[in-house]
Amino acid sequence: MNCKKTTRNIFHHLFEASAGSHKYQNGLTLIIAGSKQYHGSLVFAAVCASRLVDLVFICTAKENFQIVKKYSPVFIVHPYSDAKKLAKKVDSILIGPGIDANKAMKKLVNEIVSRNKNKKIVLDATALRLVNPVRLHANCCVSPHAKEFTALFKLLATKENVLRAAKKFNCIVVLKGKVDYISEGKRLFCNFSGNAGMTKGGTGDTLAGLLAGLAAKNSLLLSAHVVGWLA
């Protein structure tokens, strides 16, 4: 199966904030991430997203509140219980990095996805183990590596199956690897800019934050392409 190679020309299509713009006009992002054990994944994602949008709202475990606030005074930190309310106020949502794989988080992940079909949602890390794929929609982007892809879609992680899964579940799929494969269900794209440094801890969280931040004011597909080049 042939795939279309992405080029750096995609950067020319990105949203640019106007000189006369003000707060709330250049993107609002909600990040639902972190747990009592894991705070680093949340920090990586939030810091990256904050470079691209006006405001970052964070929902996390209470143990992370002070840790996260020390990294940036602009982070607006809330408990997980506020996630559904905050989801209505933002342009894009990232859910997954560092969250616990328990019943409560599984319920939250699936409710956020199914009740916010007009919001651009990025699912990564633990959220890929918790979400029911039938709840995915056209405003969802999943960014699994090979093992996560197979666990989520019950398919081998091949470029053919990236297109197949994206079409079946009406979402954008970004299969991360030496070559990134991206599809919205109609076309298959490939990006060859991967490198061995991407195996380091935190890189996936960083990319997820960038993807969610970009998606606040750009299409999910364009955002996925750009993140592929940044990786």
PDB file of C-alpha atoms in Angstrom:
ATOM      1  CA  MET A   1       0.000   0.000   0.000  1.00  0.00           C
ATOM      2  CA  ASN A   2       1.345   3.396  -0.997  1.00  0.00           C
ATOM      3  CA  CYS A   3       1.359   6.297   1.416  1.00  0.00           C
ATOM      4  CA  LYS A   4       1.772   9.990   0.811  1.00  0.00           C
ATOM      5  CA  LYS A   5       4.937  11.434   2.300  1.00  0.00           C
ATOM      6  CA  THR A   6       4.427  14.571   4.362  1.00  0.00           C
ATOM      7  CA  THR A   7       6.689  17.556   3.706  1.00  0.00           C
ATOM      8  CA  ARG A   8       7.731  20.634   5.639  1.00  0.00           C
ATOM      9  CA  ASN A   9       5.310  22.690   3.566  1.00  0.00           C
ATOM     10  CA  ILE A  10       2.625  21.798   6.101  1.00  0.00           C
ATOM     11  CA  PHE A  11       4.100  24.364   8.492  1.00  0.00           C
ATOM     12  CA  HIS A  12       2.899  27.142   6.187  1.00  0.00           C
ATOM     13  CA  HIS A  13      -0.707  26.175   6.921  1.00  0.00           C
ATOM     14  CA  LEU A  14      -0.501  26.615  10.687  1.00  0.00           C
ATOM     15  CA  PHE A  15      -2.592  29.174  12.539  1.00  0.00           C
ATOM     16  CA  GLU A  16      -0.775  32.408  13.373  1.00  0.00           C
ATOM     17  CA  ALA A  17      -1.970  34.669  16.157  1.00  0.00           C
ATOM     18  CA  SER A  18      -2.779  38.156  14.935  1.00  0.00           C
ATOM     19  CA  ALA A  19      -1.041  41.156  16.459  1.00  0.00           C
ATOM     20  CA  GLY A  20      -4.360  42.498  17.702  1.00  0.00           C
ATOM     21  CA  SER A  21      -5.564  39.304  19.328  1.00  0.00           C
ATOM     22  CA  HIS A  22      -6.181  38.961  23.038  1.00  0.00           C
ATOM     23  CA  LYS A  23      -6.477  36.233  25.667  1.00  0.00           C
ATOM     24  CA  TYR A  24      -8.889  33.397  24.818  1.00  0.00           C
ATOM     25  CA  GLN A  25      -8.569  33.981  21.052  1.00  0.00           C
ATOM     26  CA  ASN A  26      -5.472  31.855  20.492  1.00  0.00           C
ATOM     27  CA  GLY A  27      -6.512  28.581  22.022  1.00  0.00           C
ATOM     28  CA  LEU A  28      -7.573  26.965  25.273  1.00  0.00           C
ATOM     29  CA  THR A  29      -6.460  23.436  26.111  1.00  0.00           C
ATOM     30  CA  LEU A  30      -7.505  21.024  28.843  1.00  0.00           C
ATOM     31  CA  ILE A  31      -5.038  18.341  29.935  1.00  0.00           C
ATOM     32  CA  ILE A  32      -6.341  15.416  31.946  1.00  0.00           C
ATOM     33  CA  ALA A  33      -3.225  13.627  33.089  1.00  0.00           C
ATOM     34  CA  GLY A  34      -1.033  12.477  35.941  1.00  0.00           C
ATOM     35  CA  SER A  35      -1.638  10.428  39.060  1.00  0.00           C
ATOM     36  CA  LYS A  36      -0.288  10.023  42.567  1.00  0.00           C
ATOM     37  CA  GLN A  37       2.616   8.009  41.166  1.00  0.00           C
ATOM     38  CA  TYR A  38       3.205   9.854  37.896  1.00  0.00           C
ATOM     39  CA  HIS A  39       3.515  13.629  37.631  1.00  0.00           C
ATOM     40  CA  GLY A  40       6.293  13.943  35.038  1.00  0.00           C
ATOM     41  CA  SER A  41       4.146  12.960  32.085  1.00  0.00           C
ATOM     42  CA  LEU A  42       1.672  15.674  33.016  1.00  0.00           C
ATOM     43  CA  VAL A  43       4.407  18.299  33.316  1.00  0.00           C
ATOM     44  CA  PHE A  44       5.953  17.412  29.942  1.00  0.00           C
ATOM     45  CA  ALA A  45       2.587  17.629  28.182  1.00  0.00           C
ATOM     46  CA  ALA A  46       1.418  20.804  29.933  1.00  0.00           C
ATOM     47  CA  VAL A  47       4.635  22.751  29.405  1.00  0.00           C
ATOM     48  CA  CYS A  48       4.620  21.964  25.688  1.00  0.00           C
ATOM     49  CA  ALA A  49       0.959  22.830  25.214  1.00  0.00           C
ATOM     50  CA  SER A  50       1.443  26.112  27.086  1.00  0.00           C
ATOM     51  CA  ARG A  51       3.888  27.287  24.416  1.00  0.00           C
ATOM     52  CA  LEU A  52       1.126  27.174  21.828  1.00  0.00           C
ATOM     53  CA  VAL A  53      -2.119  28.288  23.480  1.00  0.00           C
ATOM     54  CA  ASP A  54      -3.305  31.148  25.655  1.00  0.00           C
ATOM     55  CA  LEU A  55      -4.363  29.039  28.636  1.00  0.00           C
ATOM     56  CA  VAL A  56      -3.838  25.476  29.849  1.00  0.00           C
ATOM     57  CA  PHE A  57      -6.326  23.944  32.265  1.00  0.00           C
ATOM     58  CA  ILE A  58      -5.146  20.856  34.090  1.00  0.00           C
ATOM     59  CA  CYS A  59      -7.115  18.123  35.821  1.00  0.00           C
ATOM     60  CA  THR A  60      -4.992  15.797  37.893  1.00  0.00           C
ATOM     61  CA  ALA A  61      -4.596  14.045  41.233  1.00  0.00           C
ATOM     62  CA  LYS A  62      -4.445  16.338  44.259  1.00  0.00           C
ATOM     63  CA  GLU A  63      -0.912  15.105  45.029  1.00  0.00           C
ATOM     64  CA  ASN A  64       0.275  16.891  41.876  1.00  0.00           C
ATOM     65  CA  PHE A  65      -1.224  20.313  42.527  1.00  0.00           C
ATOM     66  CA  GLN A  66       1.796  21.998  44.103  1.00  0.00           C
ATOM     67  CA  ILE A  67       4.282  20.209  41.868  1.00  0.00           C
ATOM     68  CA  VAL A  68       2.564  21.371  38.705  1.00  0.00           C
ATOM     69  CA  LYS A  69       2.056  24.939  39.930  1.00  0.00           C
ATOM     70  CA  LYS A  70       5.798  25.276  40.544  1.00  0.00           C
ATOM     71  CA  TYR A  71       6.529  24.606  36.882  1.00  0.00           C
ATOM     72  CA  SER A  72       4.423  27.493  35.632  1.00  0.00           C
ATOM     73  CA  PRO A  73       2.270  30.169  37.238  1.00  0.00           C
ATOM     74  CA  VAL A  74      -0.063  30.109  34.233  1.00  0.00           C
ATOM     75  CA  PHE A  75      -1.326  26.563  34.793  1.00  0.00           C
ATOM     76  CA  ILE A  76      -4.899  26.475  36.114  1.00  0.00           C
ATOM     77  CA  VAL A  77      -5.064  23.298  38.177  1.00  0.00           C
ATOM     78  CA  HIS A  78      -8.246  21.421  39.071  1.00  0.00           C
ATOM     79  CA  PRO A  79      -9.199  18.013  40.463  1.00  0.00           C
ATOM     80  CA  TYR A  80     -10.370  15.293  38.096  1.00  0.00           C
ATOM     81  CA  SER A  81     -13.931  15.935  39.206  1.00  0.00           C
ATOM     82  CA  ASP A  82     -13.931  19.236  37.287  1.00  0.00           C
ATOM     83  CA  ALA A  83     -12.914  17.664  33.972  1.00  0.00           C
ATOM     84  CA  LYS A  84     -16.383  17.329  32.435  1.00  0.00           C
ATOM     85  CA  LYS A  85     -17.233  20.948  33.237  1.00  0.00           C
ATOM     86  CA  LEU A  86     -13.939  22.310  31.907  1.00  0.00           C
ATOM     87  CA  ALA A  87     -14.186  20.263  28.720  1.00  0.00           C
ATOM     88  CA  LYS A  88     -17.064  22.499  27.610  1.00  0.00           C
ATOM     89  CA  LYS A  89     -14.883  25.639  27.817  1.00  0.00           C
ATOM     90  CA  VAL A  90     -11.821  24.644  25.793  1.00  0.00           C
ATOM     91  CA  ASP A  91     -10.852  24.126  22.166  1.00  0.00           C
ATOM     92  CA  SER A  92      -8.827  20.950  22.596  1.00  0.00           C
ATOM     93  CA  ILE A  93      -8.424  18.184  25.160  1.00  0.00           C
ATOM     94  CA  LEU A  94      -5.569  15.813  25.926  1.00  0.00           C
ATOM     95  CA  ILE A  95      -6.343  12.828  28.088  1.00  0.00           C
ATOM     96  CA  GLY A  96      -4.132   9.939  29.133  1.00  0.00           C
ATOM     97  CA  PRO A  97      -0.507  10.617  30.093  1.00  0.00           C
ATOM     98  CA  GLY A  98       0.199   9.220  33.542  1.00  0.00           C
ATOM     99  CA  ILE A  99      -3.406   8.530  34.571  1.00  0.00           C
ATOM    100  CA  ASP A 100      -4.317   5.429  36.556  1.00  0.00           C
ATOM    101  CA  ALA A 101      -5.839   2.465  34.758  1.00  0.00           C
ATOM    102  CA  ASN A 102      -8.825   2.023  37.083  1.00  0.00           C
ATOM    103  CA  LYS A 103     -12.612   1.975  36.768  1.00  0.00           C
ATOM    104  CA  ALA A 104     -13.048   5.627  37.687  1.00  0.00           C
ATOM    105  CA  MET A 105     -10.604   6.811  35.017  1.00  0.00           C
ATOM    106  CA  LYS A 106     -12.064   4.443  32.451  1.00  0.00           C
ATOM    107  CA  LYS A 107     -15.476   5.983  33.042  1.00  0.00           C
ATOM    108  CA  LEU A 108     -14.073   9.512  32.823  1.00  0.00           C
ATOM    109  CA  VAL A 109     -12.152   8.836  29.605  1.00  0.00           C
ATOM    110  CA  ASN A 110     -15.191   7.391  27.849  1.00  0.00           C
ATOM    111  CA  GLU A 111     -17.525  10.126  29.071  1.00  0.00           C
ATOM    112  CA  ILE A 112     -15.171  12.893  27.944  1.00  0.00           C
ATOM    113  CA  VAL A 113     -14.913  11.316  24.496  1.00  0.00           C
ATOM    114  CA  SER A 114     -18.588  10.506  23.970  1.00  0.00           C
ATOM    115  CA  ARG A 115     -19.987  13.771  25.374  1.00  0.00           C
ATOM    116  CA  ASN A 116     -17.668  16.170  23.533  1.00  0.00           C
ATOM    117  CA  LYS A 117     -17.942  15.316  19.868  1.00  0.00           C
ATOM    118  CA  ASN A 118     -17.492  18.973  18.949  1.00  0.00           C
ATOM    119  CA  LYS A 119     -14.137  19.183  20.764  1.00  0.00           C
ATOM    120  CA  LYS A 120     -10.797  18.088  19.358  1.00  0.00           C
ATOM    121  CA  ILE A 121      -9.577  15.297  21.617  1.00  0.00           C
ATOM    122  CA  VAL A 122      -6.151  13.658  21.745  1.00  0.00           C
ATOM    123  CA  LEU A 123      -5.926  10.280  23.471  1.00  0.00           C
ATOM    124  CA  ASP A 124      -2.533   8.953  24.444  1.00  0.00           C
ATOM    125  CA  ALA A 125      -0.820   6.572  26.856  1.00  0.00           C
ATOM    126  CA  THR A 126      -3.174   5.054  29.471  1.00  0.00           C
ATOM    127  CA  ALA A 127      -6.270   6.503  27.794  1.00  0.00           C
ATOM    128  CA  LEU A 128      -5.593   4.167  24.870  1.00  0.00           C
ATOM    129  CA  ARG A 129      -6.068   1.222  27.235  1.00  0.00           C
ATOM    130  CA  LEU A 130      -9.260   2.636  28.724  1.00  0.00           C
ATOM    131  CA  VAL A 131     -11.232   4.054  25.826  1.00  0.00           C
ATOM    132  CA  ASN A 132     -13.798   1.929  24.028  1.00  0.00           C
ATOM    133  CA  PRO A 133     -12.911   2.431  20.342  1.00  0.00           C
ATOM    134  CA  VAL A 134     -16.584   2.494  19.331  1.00  0.00           C
ATOM    135  CA  ARG A 135     -16.861   5.797  21.220  1.00  0.00           C
ATOM    136  CA  LEU A 136     -14.221   7.476  19.039  1.00  0.00           C
ATOM    137  CA  HIS A 137     -15.378  10.087  16.535  1.00  0.00           C
ATOM    138  CA  ALA A 138     -14.085  12.390  13.814  1.00  0.00           C
ATOM    139  CA  ASN A 139     -12.706  14.870  16.355  1.00  0.00           C
ATOM    140  CA  CYS A 140     -10.586  12.225  18.090  1.00  0.00           C
ATOM    141  CA  CYS A 141      -6.921  11.533  17.450  1.00  0.00           C
ATOM    142  CA  VAL A 142      -5.261   8.472  18.967  1.00  0.00           C
ATOM    143  CA  SER A 143      -1.465   8.293  19.007  1.00  0.00           C
ATOM    144  CA  PRO A 144      -0.393   4.757  19.894  1.00  0.00           C
ATOM    145  CA  HIS A 145       2.890   2.930  19.454  1.00  0.00           C
ATOM    146  CA  ALA A 146       2.697  -0.575  17.988  1.00  0.00           C
ATOM    147  CA  LYS A 147       1.688  -2.465  21.148  1.00  0.00           C
ATOM    148  CA  GLU A 148      -0.905   0.154  22.099  1.00  0.00           C
ATOM    149  CA  PHE A 149      -2.337   0.044  18.576  1.00  0.00           C
ATOM    150  CA  THR A 150      -2.808  -3.720  18.734  1.00  0.00           C
ATOM    151  CA  ALA A 151      -4.364  -3.569  22.207  1.00  0.00           C
ATOM    152  CA  LEU A 152      -6.798  -0.817  21.174  1.00  0.00           C
ATOM    153  CA  PHE A 153      -7.904  -2.026  17.763  1.00  0.00           C
ATOM    154  CA  LYS A 154      -7.159  -5.775  17.997  1.00  0.00           C
ATOM    155  CA  LEU A 155      -5.161  -5.453  14.776  1.00  0.00           C
ATOM    156  CA  LEU A 156      -1.503  -5.846  13.920  1.00  0.00           C
ATOM    157  CA  ALA A 157       0.312  -2.516  13.775  1.00  0.00           C
ATOM    158  CA  THR A 158       0.731  -2.192  10.019  1.00  0.00           C
ATOM    159  CA  LYS A 159       0.234   0.764   7.729  1.00  0.00           C
ATOM    160  CA  GLU A 160      -2.703  -1.026   6.084  1.00  0.00           C
ATOM    161  CA  ASN A 161      -4.376  -1.410   9.458  1.00  0.00           C
ATOM    162  CA  VAL A 162      -3.800   2.237  10.343  1.00  0.00           C
ATOM    163  CA  LEU A 163      -6.006   3.167   7.399  1.00  0.00           C
ATOM    164  CA  ARG A 164      -8.455   0.379   8.231  1.00  0.00           C
ATOM    165  CA  ALA A 165      -8.820   1.401  11.899  1.00  0.00           C
ATOM    166  CA  ALA A 166      -9.179   5.098  11.100  1.00  0.00           C
ATOM    167  CA  LYS A 167     -11.934   4.322   8.601  1.00  0.00           C
ATOM    168  CA  LYS A 168     -13.774   1.849  10.828  1.00  0.00           C
ATOM    169  CA  PHE A 169     -13.790   4.068  13.928  1.00  0.00           C
ATOM    170  CA  ASN A 170     -14.040   7.422  12.110  1.00  0.00           C
ATOM    171  CA  CYS A 171     -11.018   8.956  13.855  1.00  0.00           C
ATOM    172  CA  ILE A 172      -7.464  10.046  13.170  1.00  0.00           C
ATOM    173  CA  VAL A 173      -4.807   7.443  13.920  1.00  0.00           C
ATOM    174  CA  VAL A 174      -1.141   8.270  14.381  1.00  0.00           C
ATOM    175  CA  LEU A 175       0.931   5.105  14.651  1.00  0.00           C
ATOM    176  CA  LYS A 176       4.262   6.132  16.146  1.00  0.00           C
ATOM    177  CA  GLY A 177       7.459   4.348  15.145  1.00  0.00           C
ATOM    178  CA  LYS A 178      10.587   4.629  13.014  1.00  0.00           C
ATOM    179  CA  VAL A 179       8.113   5.672  10.348  1.00  0.00           C
ATOM    180  CA  ASP A 180       4.965   7.404  11.559  1.00  0.00           C
ATOM    181  CA  TYR A 181       1.778   6.406   9.756  1.00  0.00           C
ATOM    182  CA  ILE A 182      -1.162   8.800   9.864  1.00  0.00           C
ATOM    183  CA  SER A 183      -4.686   8.375   8.534  1.00  0.00           C
ATOM    184  CA  GLU A 184      -8.109   9.941   8.830  1.00  0.00           C
ATOM    185  CA  GLY A 185      -9.712   6.923   7.176  1.00  0.00           C
ATOM    186  CA  LYS A 186      -9.484   8.105   3.586  1.00  0.00           C
ATOM    187  CA  ARG A 187      -5.776   8.617   2.970  1.00  0.00           C
ATOM    188  CA  LEU A 188      -2.559   7.208   4.393  1.00  0.00           C
ATOM    189  CA  PHE A 189       0.391   9.469   5.132  1.00  0.00           C
ATOM    190  CA  CYS A 190       3.902   8.609   6.226  1.00  0.00           C
ATOM    191  CA  ASN A 191       6.635  10.555   7.973  1.00  0.00           C
ATOM    192  CA  PHE A 192      10.233   9.339   7.962  1.00  0.00           C
ATOM    193  CA  SER A 193      11.708  11.884  10.395  1.00  0.00           C
ATOM    194  CA  GLY A 194      11.791   9.547  13.436  1.00  0.00           C
ATOM    195  CA  ASN A 195      15.022   8.938  15.342  1.00  0.00           C
ATOM    196  CA  ALA A 196      16.392   6.799  18.179  1.00  0.00           C
ATOM    197  CA  GLY A 197      16.027   9.674  20.643  1.00  0.00           C
ATOM    198  CA  MET A 198      12.287   9.142  20.605  1.00  0.00           C
ATOM    199  CA  THR A 199      12.698   6.114  22.887  1.00  0.00           C
ATOM    200  CA  LYS A 200      13.531   8.358  25.855  1.00  0.00           C
ATOM    201  CA  GLY A 201      10.989   8.614  28.647  1.00  0.00           C
ATOM    202  CA  GLY A 202       8.688  11.613  28.318  1.00  0.00           C
ATOM    203  CA  THR A 203       8.951  12.040  24.556  1.00  0.00           C
ATOM    204  CA  GLY A 204       5.467  10.627  23.968  1.00  0.00           C
ATOM    205  CA  ASP A 205       4.019  12.948  26.605  1.00  0.00           C
ATOM    206  CA  THR A 206       5.816  15.882  25.006  1.00  0.00           C
ATOM    207  CA  LEU A 207       4.414  15.061  21.579  1.00  0.00           C
ATOM    208  CA  ALA A 208       0.927  14.581  23.003  1.00  0.00           C
ATOM    209  CA  GLY A 209       1.081  18.030  24.585  1.00  0.00           C
ATOM    210  CA  LEU A 210       2.247  19.580  21.337  1.00  0.00           C
ATOM    211  CA  LEU A 211      -0.487  17.799  19.418  1.00  0.00           C
ATOM    212  CA  ALA A 212      -3.213  19.005  21.767  1.00  0.00           C
ATOM    213  CA  GLY A 213      -1.819  22.537  21.805  1.00  0.00           C
ATOM    214  CA  LEU A 214      -1.642  22.729  18.022  1.00  0.00           C
ATOM    215  CA  ALA A 215      -5.133  21.246  17.677  1.00  0.00           C
ATOM    216  CA  ALA A 216      -6.645  24.104  19.660  1.00  0.00           C
ATOM    217  CA  LYS A 217      -6.423  26.367  16.576  1.00  0.00           C
ATOM    218  CA  ASN A 218      -5.607  23.923  13.772  1.00  0.00           C
ATOM    219  CA  SER A 219      -7.203  20.803  12.381  1.00  0.00           C
ATOM    220  CA  LEU A 220      -6.319  17.537  14.080  1.00  0.00           C
ATOM    221  CA  LEU A 221      -4.904  16.120  10.867  1.00  0.00           C
ATOM    222  CA  LEU A 222      -2.625  19.098  10.265  1.00  0.00           C
ATOM    223  CA  SER A 223      -1.549  19.025  13.909  1.00  0.00           C
ATOM    224  CA  ALA A 224      -0.660  15.330  13.619  1.00  0.00           C
ATOM    225  CA  HIS A 225       1.444  16.008  10.538  1.00  0.00           C
ATOM    226  CA  VAL A 226       3.329  18.844  12.236  1.00  0.00           C
ATOM    227  CA  VAL A 227       4.048  16.807  15.359  1.00  0.00           C
ATOM    228  CA  GLY A 228       5.426  14.060  13.136  1.00  0.00           C
ATOM    229  CA  TRP A 229       8.024  16.495  11.842  1.00  0.00           C
ATOM    230  CA  LEU A 230       8.813  17.847  15.288  1.00  0.00           C
ATOM    231  CA  ALA A 231       9.562  14.301  16.406  1.00  0.00           C
TER     232      ALA A 231
END
